[in-house]
Short mmCIF file of C-alpha atoms and ligand atoms in Angstrom, two decimals:
data_model
loop_
_atom_site.label_atom_id
_atom_site.label_comp_id
_atom_site.label_asym_id
_atom_site.label_seq_id
_atom_site.Cartn_x
_atom_site.Cartn_y
_atom_site.Cartn_z
CA MET A 1 5.37 18.29 31.25
CA THR A 2 3.05 17.39 28.35
CA PRO A 3 3.87 19.67 25.42
CA ARG A 4 1.16 22.07 24.28
CA ILE A 5 1.76 20.91 20.73
CA PRO A 6 2.79 17.23 20.67
CA LEU A 7 4.98 15.65 18.03
CA SER A 8 2.24 13.22 17.04
CA ALA A 9 -1.28 12.36 18.10
CA PRO A 10 -3.55 9.46 17.20
CA ASP A 11 -6.86 10.31 15.56
CA ILE A 12 -9.50 8.22 17.31
CA THR A 13 -13.16 8.85 16.47
CA GLU A 14 -16.37 7.41 17.89
CA ALA A 15 -16.18 4.75 15.14
CA GLU A 16 -12.94 3.33 16.58
CA ILE A 17 -14.28 3.53 20.14
CA GLY A 18 -17.46 1.74 19.04
CA ALA A 19 -15.55 -1.00 17.23
CA VAL A 20 -13.24 -1.74 20.16
CA THR A 21 -16.13 -1.63 22.63
CA ALA A 22 -18.07 -4.09 20.49
CA VAL A 23 -15.20 -6.59 20.71
CA LEU A 24 -15.18 -6.23 24.48
CA ARG A 25 -18.77 -7.47 24.50
CA THR A 26 -17.71 -10.74 22.82
CA PRO A 27 -15.66 -13.67 24.13
CA HIS A 28 -13.16 -13.24 21.23
CA LEU A 29 -10.42 -10.93 22.50
CA SER A 30 -7.65 -12.71 20.56
CA LEU A 31 -7.45 -14.94 17.45
CA GLY A 32 -11.07 -14.06 16.74
CA PRO A 33 -13.03 -12.71 13.79
CA GLU A 34 -11.54 -9.19 14.00
CA LEU A 35 -8.05 -10.62 13.35
CA ALA A 36 -9.20 -12.36 10.19
CA ALA A 37 -11.17 -9.30 9.08
CA PHE A 38 -8.26 -6.91 9.65
CA GLU A 39 -5.89 -9.19 7.76
CA GLN A 40 -8.34 -9.47 4.90
CA ALA A 41 -8.78 -5.68 4.75
CA LEU A 42 -5.01 -5.12 4.71
CA ALA A 43 -4.51 -7.71 1.98
CA ALA A 44 -7.32 -6.25 -0.12
CA TYR A 45 -6.05 -2.66 0.29
CA HIS A 46 -2.67 -3.76 -1.05
CA ALA A 47 -4.01 -6.24 -3.61
CA VAL A 48 -1.73 -8.89 -2.09
CA PRO A 49 -3.16 -12.31 -1.19
CA HIS A 50 -1.89 -12.64 2.39
CA ALA A 51 -1.59 -10.31 5.37
CA VAL A 52 -0.47 -11.57 8.76
CA ALA A 53 -1.15 -9.23 11.68
CA VAL A 54 1.50 -9.19 14.40
CA SER A 55 2.20 -7.45 17.68
CA SER A 56 4.59 -4.81 16.28
CA GLY A 57 6.53 -3.72 13.23
CA THR A 58 9.67 -5.12 14.83
CA ALA A 59 7.99 -8.51 15.25
CA GLY A 60 7.00 -8.31 11.58
CA LEU A 61 10.58 -7.64 10.51
CA HIS A 62 11.78 -10.54 12.66
CA LEU A 63 9.24 -12.93 11.13
CA ALA A 64 10.03 -11.72 7.61
CA LEU A 65 13.74 -12.45 8.06
CA LEU A 66 13.09 -15.83 9.71
CA THR A 67 10.65 -16.86 7.01
CA LEU A 68 13.10 -15.99 4.26
CA GLY A 69 15.64 -18.25 5.98
CA ILE A 70 18.10 -15.48 6.80
CA GLY A 71 20.43 -16.30 9.67
CA GLU A 72 23.96 -16.57 10.94
CA GLY A 73 26.67 -15.67 8.43
CA ASP A 74 24.24 -13.79 6.18
CA GLU A 75 24.41 -10.10 5.40
CA VAL A 76 21.38 -7.87 5.00
CA ILE A 77 21.71 -4.44 3.41
CA VAL A 78 19.91 -1.77 5.44
CA PRO A 79 19.91 2.01 5.77
CA SER A 80 21.52 3.52 8.86
CA PHE A 81 19.24 6.55 8.56
CA ALA A 82 16.31 4.62 10.03
CA PHE A 83 14.64 3.55 13.23
CA VAL A 84 16.88 1.18 15.18
CA ALA A 85 14.39 -1.73 14.92
CA VAL A 86 15.55 -2.25 11.32
CA ALA A 87 19.05 -3.30 12.39
CA ASN A 88 17.89 -4.95 15.60
CA ALA A 89 15.62 -7.33 13.67
CA VAL A 90 18.57 -8.43 11.51
CA ARG A 91 20.52 -9.07 14.68
CA HIS A 92 17.62 -11.06 16.16
CA VAL A 93 18.18 -13.70 13.45
CA CYS A 94 21.98 -13.56 14.07
CA ALA A 95 22.65 -12.04 10.64
CA THR A 96 24.76 -8.93 10.00
CA PRO A 97 23.23 -5.63 8.93
CA VAL A 98 25.38 -3.83 6.39
CA PHE A 99 24.64 -0.13 6.56
CA VAL A 100 24.66 1.78 3.30
CA GLU A 101 24.20 5.35 2.15
CA ILE A 102 20.97 7.10 1.30
CA ASP A 103 19.74 9.23 -1.54
CA PRO A 104 19.96 12.91 -0.48
CA VAL A 105 16.46 13.75 -1.75
CA THR A 106 14.29 10.76 -0.84
CA LEU A 107 16.47 9.81 2.18
CA ASN A 108 16.00 6.18 1.13
CA LEU A 109 18.61 3.56 0.27
CA SER A 110 20.72 4.71 -2.66
CA PRO A 111 20.54 1.95 -5.30
CA GLY A 112 24.16 2.60 -6.33
CA ALA A 113 25.34 2.22 -2.74
CA VAL A 114 23.29 -0.96 -2.40
CA GLU A 115 24.92 -2.49 -5.44
CA ASN A 116 28.41 -1.59 -4.17
CA ALA A 117 27.71 -3.22 -0.80
CA ILE A 118 26.75 -6.63 -2.20
CA THR A 119 29.13 -9.46 -1.25
CA PRO A 120 28.90 -13.24 -1.63
CA ARG A 121 27.29 -13.28 1.86
CA THR A 122 24.51 -10.82 1.04
CA ARG A 123 21.11 -12.49 1.26
CA ALA A 124 18.63 -9.62 1.34
CA ILE A 125 17.98 -5.93 0.86
CA LEU A 126 15.82 -4.46 3.60
CA VAL A 127 14.53 -1.25 2.11
CA VAL A 128 12.74 1.32 4.29
CA HIS A 129 10.26 3.80 2.78
CA THR A 130 11.56 6.53 5.02
CA PHE A 131 9.09 9.12 6.33
CA GLY A 132 6.45 7.74 3.91
CA VAL A 133 8.47 8.48 0.75
CA PRO A 134 8.67 5.41 -1.50
CA ALA A 135 12.15 4.13 -2.26
CA GLU A 136 13.43 3.55 -5.82
CA MET A 137 11.57 0.25 -6.10
CA ASP A 138 12.05 -0.48 -9.80
CA VAL A 139 15.85 -0.25 -9.62
CA LEU A 140 16.05 -2.04 -6.27
CA THR A 141 13.86 -4.86 -7.58
CA LEU A 142 16.19 -5.27 -10.56
CA ILE A 143 19.27 -5.31 -8.33
CA ALA A 144 17.68 -7.90 -6.03
CA ARG A 145 16.75 -10.10 -9.00
CA ARG A 146 20.14 -9.78 -10.67
CA HIS A 147 21.96 -10.84 -7.49
CA HIS A 148 19.35 -13.41 -6.34
CA LEU A 149 18.61 -11.48 -3.16
CA ALA A 150 15.41 -11.31 -1.18
CA LEU A 151 13.78 -7.90 -1.12
CA ILE A 152 12.06 -6.94 2.13
CA GLU A 153 10.07 -3.73 2.24
CA ASP A 154 9.86 -1.95 5.56
CA ALA A 155 6.73 0.09 4.98
CA CYS A 156 6.18 0.83 8.69
CA GLU A 157 6.24 4.57 7.91
CA ALA A 158 4.56 4.48 4.56
CA ILE A 159 1.16 2.81 4.40
CA GLY A 160 -0.74 4.13 1.41
CA ALA A 161 2.31 5.58 -0.39
CA GLN A 162 2.61 4.67 -4.07
CA PHE A 163 5.47 4.16 -6.46
CA GLY A 164 5.40 4.07 -10.24
CA ASP A 165 3.95 6.03 -13.12
CA PRO A 166 0.17 5.97 -13.47
CA PRO A 167 -1.61 3.76 -14.42
CA HIS A 168 1.03 1.31 -13.15
CA ALA A 169 1.58 2.94 -9.76
CA ARG A 170 1.31 0.47 -6.89
CA ARG A 171 1.13 0.85 -3.15
CA VAL A 172 4.33 0.21 -1.26
CA GLY A 173 4.28 -3.25 0.23
CA CYS A 174 3.48 -4.81 -3.16
CA PHE A 175 7.02 -4.80 -4.53
CA GLY A 176 9.12 -6.95 -2.21
CA ASP A 177 9.05 -10.64 -1.37
CA ILE A 178 7.71 -9.64 2.02
CA ALA A 179 6.59 -6.25 3.33
CA VAL A 180 6.21 -5.08 6.90
CA PHE A 181 3.92 -2.42 8.39
CA GLY A 182 3.82 -0.83 11.83
CA PHE A 183 0.87 0.65 13.70
CA TYR A 184 2.38 2.42 16.70
CA PRO A 185 0.29 5.49 17.68
CA ASN A 186 2.53 7.95 15.80
CA LYS A 187 1.85 6.15 12.51
CA GLN A 188 -0.69 7.12 9.84
CA ILE A 189 -3.01 4.40 11.16
CA THR A 190 -2.67 2.82 14.58
CA THR A 191 -3.64 -0.26 16.54
CA GLY A 192 -2.01 1.05 19.73
CA GLU A 193 0.85 -1.37 19.29
CA GLY A 194 0.91 -3.63 16.27
CA GLY A 195 2.09 -4.44 12.82
CA ALA A 196 1.48 -6.66 9.81
CA VAL A 197 3.39 -8.59 7.19
CA LEU A 198 2.28 -8.94 3.56
CA THR A 199 3.28 -11.74 1.24
CA ARG A 200 2.17 -13.32 -2.01
CA ASP A 201 3.49 -16.73 -0.93
CA PRO A 202 0.95 -18.91 0.93
CA MET A 203 3.76 -20.96 2.51
CA HIS A 204 5.35 -17.80 3.90
CA ALA A 205 1.99 -16.65 5.26
CA ALA A 206 1.37 -20.02 6.94
CA ARG A 207 4.86 -20.06 8.46
CA MET A 208 4.48 -16.55 9.84
CA ARG A 209 1.06 -17.41 11.29
CA SER A 210 2.65 -20.37 13.00
CA LEU A 211 5.69 -18.46 14.25
CA ARG A 212 3.59 -15.62 15.68
CA ASN A 213 1.68 -18.21 17.74
CA GLN A 214 4.49 -20.16 19.45
CA GLY A 215 5.18 -22.32 16.38
CA ARG A 216 1.75 -23.89 16.35
CA GLU A 217 0.48 -25.14 12.95
CA PRO A 218 -2.88 -23.58 12.00
CA ASP A 219 -4.79 -26.86 12.25
CA ALA A 220 -2.86 -28.24 15.24
CA GLY A 221 -4.14 -28.38 18.83
CA TRP A 222 -3.44 -25.46 21.16
CA LEU A 223 -0.52 -27.21 22.82
CA ASP A 224 1.02 -28.82 19.72
CA HIS A 225 4.05 -26.94 18.46
CA SER A 226 5.99 -27.95 15.38
CA GLU A 227 8.79 -25.41 15.86
CA ILE A 228 10.03 -22.85 18.35
CA GLY A 229 7.97 -19.74 17.84
CA TYR A 230 7.02 -16.49 19.53
CA ASN A 231 4.04 -14.71 20.96
CA TYR A 232 3.66 -12.07 18.28
CA ARG A 233 -0.16 -12.17 18.21
CA LEU A 234 -2.23 -9.02 17.79
CA SER A 235 -5.40 -8.88 19.91
CA ASP A 236 -8.86 -8.57 18.40
CA LEU A 237 -9.22 -5.25 20.22
CA ALA A 238 -6.23 -3.92 18.32
CA CYS A 239 -7.45 -5.41 15.04
CA ALA A 240 -10.89 -3.80 15.46
CA LEU A 241 -9.17 -0.44 15.99
CA GLY A 242 -6.94 -1.03 12.98
CA ARG A 243 -9.84 -2.01 10.77
CA VAL A 244 -11.66 1.27 11.36
CA GLN A 245 -8.44 3.24 10.92
CA LEU A 246 -7.73 1.45 7.65
CA ALA A 247 -11.26 2.19 6.44
CA ARG A 248 -10.50 5.89 7.09
CA ILE A 249 -7.06 5.89 5.45
CA SER A 250 -7.95 7.97 2.46
CA GLU A 251 -9.36 10.73 4.71
CA ILE A 252 -6.31 10.41 6.99
CA LEU A 253 -3.78 10.71 4.16
CA THR A 254 -5.64 13.72 2.75
CA LEU A 255 -5.55 15.48 6.14
CA ARG A 256 -1.83 14.77 6.49
CA HIS A 257 -1.05 15.97 2.99
CA ALA A 258 -2.94 19.19 3.69
CA ALA A 259 -0.97 19.69 6.92
CA ALA A 260 2.30 19.20 4.99
CA GLU A 261 1.19 21.78 2.41
CA ARG A 262 0.38 24.28 5.14
CA TYR A 263 3.82 23.82 6.72
CA GLN A 264 5.42 24.34 3.33
CA ALA A 265 3.66 27.67 2.91
CA LEU A 266 4.46 28.79 6.47
CA LEU A 267 8.12 27.76 6.52
CA CYS A 268 9.33 28.54 3.01
CA ASP A 269 10.72 31.96 3.95
CA ILE A 270 13.01 30.80 6.77
CA VAL A 271 16.48 31.36 5.37
CA GLY A 272 18.63 28.23 5.16
CA LEU A 273 15.83 25.89 6.23
CA GLU A 274 15.44 22.90 3.89
CA LEU A 275 11.90 21.62 3.56
CA PRO A 276 10.89 18.10 2.54
CA PRO A 277 9.73 17.84 -1.07
CA LEU A 278 5.93 17.99 -1.32
CA ALA A 279 5.96 15.90 -4.47
CA LEU A 280 8.50 13.67 -6.19
CA PRO A 281 8.47 12.04 -9.61
CA ARG A 282 6.74 8.63 -9.74
CA ARG A 283 5.79 8.83 -6.06
CA THR A 284 2.73 9.53 -3.95
CA ILE A 285 3.96 10.33 -0.48
CA SER A 286 2.10 9.03 2.57
CA TRP A 287 2.98 11.73 5.09
CA PHE A 288 4.30 10.06 8.26
CA VAL A 289 6.28 12.92 9.76
CA TYR A 290 7.22 16.41 8.63
CA VAL A 291 11.00 16.64 8.86
CA VAL A 292 12.95 19.78 8.00
CA ARG A 293 16.71 20.18 7.73
CA LEU A 294 18.03 23.08 9.80
CA PRO A 295 20.51 25.56 8.34
CA GLU A 296 24.12 24.31 8.56
CA GLN A 297 25.10 26.80 11.27
CA ALA A 298 22.09 26.17 13.51
CA ASN A 299 22.56 24.26 16.75
CA ARG A 300 19.75 21.71 16.79
CA ASP A 301 19.79 21.20 20.56
CA ARG A 302 19.26 24.92 21.08
CA VAL A 303 16.50 25.04 18.48
CA GLN A 304 14.76 22.11 20.17
CA ALA A 305 15.14 23.76 23.59
CA ALA A 306 13.73 27.04 22.27
CA LEU A 307 10.69 25.26 20.86
CA ALA A 308 10.27 23.14 23.99
CA SER A 309 10.22 26.30 26.11
CA ARG A 310 7.11 27.29 24.12
CA GLY A 311 5.51 23.88 24.64
CA ILE A 312 6.36 22.58 21.17
CA ALA A 313 7.65 19.01 20.88
CA THR A 314 10.20 18.11 18.20
CA GLY A 315 12.16 14.96 17.34
CA ARG A 316 15.62 14.07 15.98
CA TYR A 317 14.41 11.72 13.25
CA PHE A 318 16.78 9.79 12.87
CA PRO A 319 20.13 9.52 14.63
CA PRO A 320 22.12 7.09 12.41
CA ILE A 321 21.94 3.53 13.70
CA HIS A 322 25.65 2.90 13.16
CA LEU A 323 26.46 5.72 15.61
CA GLN A 324 24.13 4.47 18.35
CA PRO A 325 26.00 3.22 21.44
CA ALA A 326 24.36 -0.19 20.96
CA TRP A 327 25.69 -0.48 17.41
CA ARG A 328 28.88 1.59 17.30
CA HIS A 329 31.23 -1.31 17.78
CA HIS A 330 29.34 -3.80 15.70
CA SER A 331 31.07 -5.33 12.69
CA GLY A 332 28.26 -4.23 10.40
CA ALA A 333 28.82 -0.59 11.35
CA ILE A 334 31.18 0.55 8.62
CA ALA A 335 33.52 3.45 9.20
CA ALA A 336 31.65 6.36 7.69
CA LEU A 337 28.41 7.22 6.00
CA PRO A 338 29.06 10.92 5.42
CA LEU A 339 25.77 11.75 3.76
CA THR A 340 23.72 9.89 6.38
CA GLU A 341 25.67 11.62 9.12
CA SER A 342 25.40 15.11 7.66
CA VAL A 343 21.66 14.76 6.97
CA ALA A 344 20.99 13.27 10.41
CA ARG A 345 22.82 16.13 12.15
CA ARG A 346 20.37 18.65 10.71
CA THR A 347 16.99 16.89 10.69
CA LEU A 348 14.19 18.04 12.94
CA ALA A 349 10.71 16.52 13.00
CA LEU A 350 8.00 19.10 13.72
CA PRO A 351 4.61 18.42 15.34
CA PHE A 352 2.59 16.56 12.73
CA PHE A 353 -0.74 14.74 13.01
CA ASN A 354 -4.07 14.47 11.23
CA ARG A 355 -5.83 17.23 13.14
CA ILE A 356 -3.00 19.67 13.68
CA ALA A 357 -4.64 23.10 13.56
CA VAL A 358 -3.54 26.02 11.44
CA ASP A 359 -2.82 28.13 14.54
CA GLN A 360 -0.67 25.31 15.97
CA GLN A 361 1.34 25.18 12.75
CA GLN A 362 1.61 28.97 12.79
CA ALA A 363 2.96 28.80 16.37
CA VAL A 364 5.53 26.16 15.33
CA SER A 365 6.56 28.23 12.33
CA ASP A 366 6.93 31.45 14.39
CA ALA A 367 8.95 29.66 17.08
CA LEU A 368 11.18 27.95 14.54
CA ALA A 369 11.78 31.16 12.58
CA LYS A 370 12.80 32.96 15.79
CA ALA A 371 15.02 30.09 17.01
CA VAL A 372 16.84 29.96 13.67
CA ARG A 373 17.16 33.78 13.49
CA ASP A 374 18.57 33.92 17.02
CA GLN A 375 21.49 31.77 15.89
CA GLU A 376 22.54 33.79 12.88
C1 PLP B 401 11.01 2.07 9.62
C2 PLP B 401 10.52 1.39 10.85
N1 PLP B 401 10.74 0.07 11.00
C3 PLP B 401 10.31 -0.59 12.08
C4 PLP B 401 9.66 0.05 13.09
C5 PLP B 401 9.27 -0.73 14.32
O1 PLP B 401 7.91 -0.75 14.52
P1 PLP B 401 7.34 -1.06 16.01
O2 PLP B 401 7.65 0.13 16.84
O3 PLP B 401 5.88 -1.26 15.77
O4 PLP B 401 8.01 -2.28 16.48
C6 PLP B 401 9.40 1.42 12.99
C7 PLP B 401 8.68 2.10 14.07
O5 PLP B 401 8.66 3.25 14.27
C8 PLP B 401 9.86 2.12 11.85
O6 PLP B 401 9.68 3.43 11.71
#
């Protein structure tokens, strides 16, 4: 049954429909002018010279790791409180993800834990801007420099977020050696499926363009391949959609911030419920999801069932990767990440999208208040 109030919903206007339809009237459905235009728009928005559009955020992570030369025998520091693609991508290049603890407030990699996890085999830090909250980029950059590690930003959940004190604040994606974005329909901006990689290095950009297109050099013939690559291309239909969404990003982020503020006002009286911070020092949040932490004694499954019975979708963002059946027995899965595990036991993502209506948020708030009360 489709929930009455979904967890997420894309925001597609006539402008997006018009842009995609226009591409359909051309012969350029892939590797056409919309691809170049979308890449240019992404690069300009981030003030980074190169953006390479790809078929998903996961593909972007894979290309980032390959391009940085990370492979067998290497360790990459990652959070476990994250979407599983983060660890999977490290595995795709035969390297080992080393899961480390998070900061209890930002839910991002804890710089202290990162430093403690560095070994002679560590090659990179893969930092995720979880739920659109920027990670501690100044400290992480210093750590990466001091230990000669690559710094990869996973900004799949955080396009438009900023880190740093004004006037030096910069958008996430500008700090690392390579940054990755994802445009699945639950994201702030979508291309249906899709992603992008940002880099300042023209060689990295060229290599990723080649790898996404079966290892074909940009000026080589269609069937000339200089290395073994992938089909990670993003169609011009998707790029046209993404370009309109990106042009609307300021409006989109404002709508999402307003929705977060409304939740804060509606939910603040539920005893024991922990709400996400609306503002944090040196950060502008790009609201991806609205995730609360249930009171310690609450049974999350029952809360979810109670909300589902009223047609309200919720999500367990995120079960720790190191406890997933696919990862539990992996050597990178260290014995315990108590903070990650305790946070992940209590988190609940509520319906959250650009056009969520006040009465929908009121319904979520009423249902959540009752479900929590019923368990006291
Ligand atoms: C932090 C993070 N990394 C990577 C991904 C993977 O992106 P995609 O689903 O586009 O492959 C996601 C997607 O949700 C994500 O949230």
